PDB file of C-alpha atoms and ligand atoms in Angstrom:
ATOM      1  CA  ARG A 449     -12.559   8.297 -14.951  1.00 87.00           C
ATOM      2  CA  PRO A 450     -12.927  10.577 -11.934  1.00 92.00           C
ATOM      3  CA  ASN A 451     -10.953   9.610  -8.844  1.00 94.00           C
ATOM      4  CA  PRO A 452     -13.431   8.862  -6.052  1.00 97.00           C
ATOM      5  CA  SER A 453     -12.675  10.204  -2.595  1.00 97.00           C
ATOM      6  CA  LEU A 454     -13.692   8.784   0.771  1.00 97.00           C
ATOM      7  CA  PRO A 455     -13.792  10.712   4.033  1.00 97.00           C
ATOM      8  CA  LEU A 456     -11.823   9.064   6.868  1.00 98.00           C
ATOM      9  CA  PRO A 457     -12.904  10.969   9.991  1.00 98.00           C
ATOM     10  CA  ASP A 458     -10.808   8.919  12.406  1.00 98.00           C
ATOM     11  CA  GLU A 459      -8.223   6.142  12.674  1.00 98.00           C
ATOM     12  CA  THR A 460     -10.941   3.463  12.711  1.00 98.00           C
ATOM     13  CA  ALA A 461     -12.130   4.652   9.289  1.00 98.00           C
ATOM     14  CA  THR A 462      -8.587   4.281   7.908  1.00 98.00           C
ATOM     15  CA  LEU A 463      -8.325   0.756   9.356  1.00 98.00           C
ATOM     16  CA  ASP A 464     -11.725  -0.045   7.868  1.00 98.00           C
ATOM     17  CA  LEU A 465     -10.712   1.119   4.389  1.00 98.00           C
ATOM     18  CA  GLY A 466      -7.723  -1.224   4.719  1.00 98.00           C
ATOM     19  CA  ALA A 467     -10.052  -4.085   5.644  1.00 98.00           C
ATOM     20  CA  ARG A 468     -12.250  -3.324   2.636  1.00 98.00           C
ATOM     21  CA  LEU A 469      -9.184  -3.372   0.404  1.00 98.00           C
ATOM     22  CA  ALA A 470      -8.262  -6.771   1.863  1.00 98.00           C
ATOM     23  CA  ARG A 471     -11.510  -8.205   0.533  1.00 98.00           C
ATOM     24  CA  VAL A 472     -11.004  -7.054  -3.059  1.00 98.00           C
ATOM     25  CA  LEU A 473      -7.257  -7.232  -3.721  1.00 98.00           C
ATOM     26  CA  ARG A 474      -5.940 -10.291  -5.522  1.00 98.00           C
ATOM     27  CA  PRO A 475      -2.418 -11.739  -5.837  1.00 98.00           C
ATOM     28  CA  GLY A 476      -0.477  -9.968  -8.565  1.00 98.00           C
ATOM     29  CA  MET A 477      -1.632  -6.531  -7.520  1.00 98.00           C
ATOM     30  CA  THR A 478       0.458  -3.551  -6.451  1.00 98.00           C
ATOM     31  CA  VAL A 479      -0.962  -0.727  -4.336  1.00 98.00           C
ATOM     32  CA  TRP A 480       0.746   2.636  -3.912  1.00 98.00           C
ATOM     33  CA  LEU A 481       0.072   4.479  -0.655  1.00 98.00           C
ATOM     34  CA  VAL A 482       0.781   8.161  -1.190  1.00 98.00           C
ATOM     35  CA  GLY A 483       0.714  10.861   1.473  1.00 98.00           C
ATOM     36  CA  ASP A 484       2.788  12.929   3.881  1.00 97.00           C
ATOM     37  CA  LEU A 485       4.374  11.631   7.075  1.00 96.00           C
ATOM     38  CA  GLY A 486       1.541  10.831   9.453  1.00 97.00           C
ATOM     39  CA  ALA A 487      -1.107  10.704   6.730  1.00 98.00           C
ATOM     40  CA  GLY A 488      -2.100   7.149   7.690  1.00 98.00           C
ATOM     41  CA  LYS A 489      -0.322   4.910   5.145  1.00 98.00           C
ATOM     42  CA  THR A 490       0.917   2.429   7.747  1.00 98.00           C
ATOM     43  CA  THR A 491      -2.440   2.530   9.542  1.00 98.00           C
ATOM     44  CA  LEU A 492      -4.175   1.597   6.282  1.00 98.00           C
ATOM     45  CA  SER A 493      -1.659  -1.236   5.782  1.00 98.00           C
ATOM     46  CA  ARG A 494      -2.370  -2.459   9.314  1.00 98.00           C
ATOM     47  CA  GLY A 495      -6.123  -2.552   8.603  1.00 98.00           C
ATOM     48  CA  LEU A 496      -5.464  -4.417   5.364  1.00 98.00           C
ATOM     49  CA  LEU A 497      -3.237  -7.010   7.038  1.00 98.00           C
ATOM     50  CA  ARG A 498      -5.717  -7.532   9.858  1.00 98.00           C
ATOM     51  CA  GLY A 499      -8.436  -7.891   7.229  1.00 98.00           C
ATOM     52  CA  LEU A 500      -6.381 -10.663   5.637  1.00 98.00           C
ATOM     53  CA  GLY A 501      -6.255 -12.414   9.001  1.00 98.00           C
ATOM     54  CA  PHE A 502      -2.791 -11.409  10.184  1.00 98.00           C
ATOM     55  CA  GLY A 503      -2.887 -11.276  13.988  1.00 96.00           C
ATOM     56  CA  GLY A 504       0.621 -10.049  14.787  1.00 97.00           C
ATOM     57  CA  ARG A 505       2.173  -6.645  15.036  1.00 96.00           C
ATOM     58  CA  VAL A 506       2.401  -4.604  11.832  1.00 97.00           C
ATOM     59  CA  LYS A 507       5.699  -2.756  11.931  1.00 94.00           C
ATOM     60  CA  SER A 508       6.534   0.260   9.822  1.00 95.00           C
ATOM     61  CA  PRO A 509       9.152  -0.902   7.280  1.00 94.00           C
ATOM     62  CA  THR A 510      10.881   2.486   7.310  1.00 87.00           C
ATOM     63  CA  TYR A 511      14.285   1.093   8.302  1.00 87.00           C
ATOM     64  CA  THR A 512      14.073  -2.305   6.626  1.00 89.00           C
ATOM     65  CA  LEU A 513      12.534  -1.081   3.308  1.00 94.00           C
ATOM     66  CA  VAL A 514      10.209  -4.099   3.362  1.00 96.00           C
ATOM     67  CA  GLU A 515       8.327  -6.364   5.763  1.00 97.00           C
ATOM     68  CA  ILE A 516       7.196  -9.767   4.482  1.00 98.00           C
ATOM     69  CA  TYR A 517       3.882 -11.340   5.485  1.00 98.00           C
ATOM     70  CA  PRO A 518       3.443 -14.936   4.268  1.00 98.00           C
ATOM     71  CA  PHE A 519      -0.149 -16.059   3.794  1.00 97.00           C
ATOM     72  CA  SER A 520      -1.190 -19.551   2.758  1.00 96.00           C
ATOM     73  CA  SER A 521      -1.534 -18.813  -0.960  1.00 96.00           C
ATOM     74  CA  PHE A 522       0.495 -15.619  -1.444  1.00 98.00           C
ATOM     75  CA  ASN A 523       3.035 -13.299   0.155  1.00 98.00           C
ATOM     76  CA  LEU A 524       2.269  -9.714   1.015  1.00 98.00           C
ATOM     77  CA  TYR A 525       5.226  -7.342   0.772  1.00 98.00           C
ATOM     78  CA  HIS A 526       4.880  -4.060   2.622  1.00 98.00           C
ATOM     79  CA  PHE A 527       7.447  -1.532   1.377  1.00 97.00           C
ATOM     80  CA  ASP A 528       8.320   1.884   2.743  1.00 97.00           C
ATOM     81  CA  LEU A 529      10.687   3.686   0.382  1.00 96.00           C
ATOM     82  CA  TYR A 530      11.078   6.823   2.503  1.00 95.00           C
ATOM     83  CA  ARG A 531      14.775   6.081   3.044  1.00 91.00           C
ATOM     84  CA  PHE A 532      15.337   4.486  -0.340  1.00 87.00           C
ATOM     85  CA  VAL A 533      18.429   5.796  -2.099  1.00 81.00           C
ATOM     86  CA  ASP A 534      20.254   3.053  -3.961  1.00 88.00           C
ATOM     87  CA  PRO A 535      18.712   1.398  -7.063  1.00 88.00           C
ATOM     88  CA  GLU A 536      21.640  -1.048  -7.112  1.00 91.00           C
ATOM     89  CA  GLU A 537      20.747  -2.240  -3.609  1.00 88.00           C
ATOM     90  CA  TRP A 538      17.183  -2.737  -4.839  1.00 91.00           C
ATOM     91  CA  GLU A 539      18.341  -5.026  -7.647  1.00 91.00           C
ATOM     92  CA  GLU A 540      20.839  -6.908  -5.476  1.00 92.00           C
ATOM     93  CA  ALA A 541      18.258  -7.527  -2.784  1.00 91.00           C
ATOM     94  CA  GLY A 542      15.978  -9.016  -5.442  1.00 94.00           C
ATOM     95  CA  PHE A 543      13.134  -6.648  -4.641  1.00 95.00           C
ATOM     96  CA  ARG A 544      12.134  -6.476  -8.289  1.00 95.00           C
ATOM     97  CA  GLU A 545      11.129 -10.155  -8.080  1.00 97.00           C
ATOM     98  CA  TYR A 546       8.806  -9.383  -5.163  1.00 98.00           C
ATOM     99  CA  PHE A 547       6.422  -7.875  -7.705  1.00 98.00           C
ATOM    100  CA  ASN A 548       5.036 -11.058  -9.251  1.00 98.00           C
ATOM    101  CA  PRO A 549       1.671 -12.722  -9.985  1.00 97.00           C
ATOM    102  CA  GLU A 550       1.739 -14.563  -6.633  1.00 97.00           C
ATOM    103  CA  SER A 551       2.241 -11.540  -4.394  1.00 98.00           C
ATOM    104  CA  ILE A 552       0.476  -8.435  -3.187  1.00 98.00           C
ATOM    105  CA  CYS A 553       2.731  -5.399  -2.839  1.00 98.00           C
ATOM    106  CA  LEU A 554       1.889  -2.333  -0.752  1.00 98.00           C
ATOM    107  CA  VAL A 555       4.256   0.582  -1.256  1.00 98.00           C
ATOM    108  CA  GLU A 556       4.525   3.636   0.988  1.00 98.00           C
ATOM    109  CA  TRP A 557       6.469   6.569  -0.526  1.00 97.00           C
ATOM    110  CA  PRO A 558       6.422   5.125  -4.063  1.00 97.00           C
ATOM    111  CA  GLU A 559       7.592   8.495  -5.424  1.00 96.00           C
ATOM    112  CA  LYS A 560      10.998   7.862  -3.759  1.00 94.00           C
ATOM    113  CA  GLY A 561      11.458   4.723  -5.857  1.00 93.00           C
ATOM    114  CA  GLY A 562      11.528   6.507  -9.200  1.00 89.00           C
ATOM    115  CA  ALA A 563      11.704   4.400 -12.336  1.00 90.00           C
ATOM    116  CA  ILE A 564      12.751   1.153 -10.613  1.00 91.00           C
ATOM    117  CA  LEU A 565       9.261   0.668  -9.224  1.00 95.00           C
ATOM    118  CA  PRO A 566       6.522  -1.147 -11.197  1.00 95.00           C
ATOM    119  CA  LEU A 567       3.395   0.947 -11.796  1.00 97.00           C
ATOM    120  CA  PRO A 568       0.454   0.293  -9.474  1.00 98.00           C
ATOM    121  CA  ASP A 569      -2.936  -1.302 -10.072  1.00 98.00           C
ATOM    122  CA  LEU A 570      -4.324   0.986  -7.431  1.00 98.00           C
ATOM    123  CA  GLU A 571      -3.212   4.217  -5.804  1.00 98.00           C
ATOM    124  CA  VAL A 572      -4.574   5.433  -2.478  1.00 98.00           C
ATOM    125  CA  ARG A 573      -3.706   9.048  -1.751  1.00 98.00           C
ATOM    126  CA  LEU A 574      -4.196  10.131   1.869  1.00 98.00           C
ATOM    127  CA  GLU A 575      -4.579  13.806   2.696  1.00 98.00           C
ATOM    128  CA  MET A 576      -5.186  15.702   5.920  1.00 97.00           C
ATOM    129  CA  ALA A 577      -8.772  16.927   6.291  1.00 96.00           C
ATOM    130  CA  ASP A 578      -9.935  18.774   9.404  1.00 89.00           C
ATOM    131  CA  ALA A 579      -9.206  16.375  12.281  1.00 88.00           C
ATOM    132  CA  GLY A 580      -9.213  13.323  10.011  1.00 97.00           C
ATOM    133  CA  ARG A 581      -8.118  12.356   6.504  1.00 98.00           C
ATOM    134  CA  VAL A 582      -9.552  11.954   3.044  1.00 98.00           C
ATOM    135  CA  ALA A 583      -8.587   9.061   0.742  1.00 98.00           C
ATOM    136  CA  ARG A 584      -8.495   9.537  -3.021  1.00 98.00           C
ATOM    137  CA  LEU A 585      -8.582   6.365  -5.085  1.00 98.00           C
ATOM    138  CA  ARG A 586      -7.123   5.977  -8.559  1.00 98.00           C
ATOM    139  CA  GLY A 587      -6.990   2.851 -10.694  1.00 98.00           C
ATOM    140  CA  GLY A 588      -3.859   2.030 -12.663  1.00 98.00           C
ATOM    141  CA  SER A 589      -5.309  -1.044 -14.372  1.00 98.00           C
ATOM    142  CA  GLU A 590      -8.667  -2.648 -15.100  1.00 98.00           C
ATOM    143  CA  GLU A 591      -8.182  -4.837 -12.036  1.00 98.00           C
ATOM    144  CA  GLY A 592      -7.515  -1.749  -9.951  1.00 98.00           C
ATOM    145  CA  TRP A 593     -10.696  -0.044 -11.129  1.00 98.00           C
ATOM    146  CA  ARG A 594     -12.625  -3.250 -10.375  1.00 98.00           C
ATOM    147  CA  CYS A 595     -11.314  -3.049  -6.792  1.00 98.00           C
ATOM    148  CA  ILE A 596     -12.430   0.580  -6.531  1.00 98.00           C
ATOM    149  CA  ASP A 597     -15.898  -0.302  -7.835  1.00 97.00           C
ATOM    150  CA  GLU A 598     -16.175  -3.112  -5.290  1.00 97.00           C
ATOM    151  CA  ILE A 599     -14.992  -0.888  -2.425  1.00 96.00           C
ATOM    152  CA  LEU A 600     -17.546   1.784  -3.303  1.00 94.00           C
ATOM    153  CA  LEU A 601     -20.480  -0.659  -3.555  1.00 87.00           C
TER     154      LEU A 601
HETATM  155  P1  ADP B1452       2.156   7.249   7.757  1.00 61.82           P
HETATM  156  O1  ADP B1452       2.464   5.788   7.616  1.00 61.82           O
HETATM  157  O2  ADP B1452       1.429   7.808   6.570  1.00 61.82           O
HETATM  158  O3  ADP B1452       3.366   8.073   8.105  1.00 61.82           O
HETATM  159  P2  ADP B1452       0.678   6.420  10.122  1.00 61.82           P
HETATM  160  O4  ADP B1452      -0.195   5.361   9.585  1.00 61.82           O
HETATM  161  O5  ADP B1452       1.859   6.017  10.906  1.00 61.82           O
HETATM  162  O6  ADP B1452       1.132   7.432   8.971  1.00 61.82           O
HETATM  163  O7  ADP B1452      -0.345   7.319  10.977  1.00 61.82           O
HETATM  164  C1  ADP B1452       0.018   8.468  11.673  1.00 61.82           C
HETATM  165  C2  ADP B1452      -1.067   8.792  12.685  1.00 61.82           C
HETATM  166  O8  ADP B1452      -2.299   9.161  12.058  1.00 61.82           O
HETATM  167  C3  ADP B1452      -1.407   7.644  13.611  1.00 61.82           C
HETATM  168  O9  ADP B1452      -1.334   8.147  14.934  1.00 61.82           O
HETATM  169  C4  ADP B1452      -2.831   7.266  13.266  1.00 61.82           C
HETATM  170  O10 ADP B1452      -3.560   6.838  14.383  1.00 61.82           O
HETATM  171  C5  ADP B1452      -3.377   8.570  12.740  1.00 61.82           C
HETATM  172  N1  ADP B1452      -4.498   8.396  11.802  1.00 61.82           N
HETATM  173  C6  ADP B1452      -4.625   7.488  10.815  1.00 61.82           C
HETATM  174  N2  ADP B1452      -5.772   7.664  10.125  1.00 61.82           N
HETATM  175  C7  ADP B1452      -6.403   8.722  10.706  1.00 61.82           C
HETATM  176  C8  ADP B1452      -7.654   9.404  10.430  1.00 61.82           C
HETATM  177  N3  ADP B1452      -8.449   9.017   9.419  1.00 61.82           N
HETATM  178  N4  ADP B1452      -7.971  10.449  11.215  1.00 61.82           N
HETATM  179  C9  ADP B1452      -7.160  10.838  12.226  1.00 61.82           C
HETATM  180  N5  ADP B1452      -5.978  10.246  12.532  1.00 61.82           N
HETATM  181  C10 ADP B1452      -5.599   9.200  11.782  1.00 61.82           C
HETATM  182 MG1   MG B1453       4.302   4.787   7.410  1.00 61.82          MG
END
């Protein structure tokens, strides 16, 4: 299947794509957020969390590897693997167990995680485009493609 792309002319458009993702993601899903520093990965995560009803501050998990957001029926784990180096630390911290049928996992810099990281249901690739960005969407599972179809409706 072709990978659809969406223009994101400004920050509001990135937040809005996050909010649209919030409506279609289900517990058990993993989303990879791929793109350079400043591409808008954390902004998209912020829009998604706000879309889920989270009213607090969304911090970049760059230094903590993960921020945890408990919702009533699932946890959302927001990873940033930019500084990830030690697979042993990953296992000891129990991060593998964060990827389970009751959680939603968002992962910035998934390419830094290598083979330890579960494959995604959905990948959002953010690229610079003129003053704004463009998002390219790729499904990694049937569920992921369903989300893309629903977002594009
Ligand atoms: P990343 O997490 O990928 O490093 P951030 O989400 O921290 O990037 O965003 C970096 C900057 O890009 C922020 O100042 C944000 O406002 C801006 N930004 C996000 N989306 C867009 C967009 N579609 N167009 C222009 N600027 C954007
Ligand atoms: Mg970030």
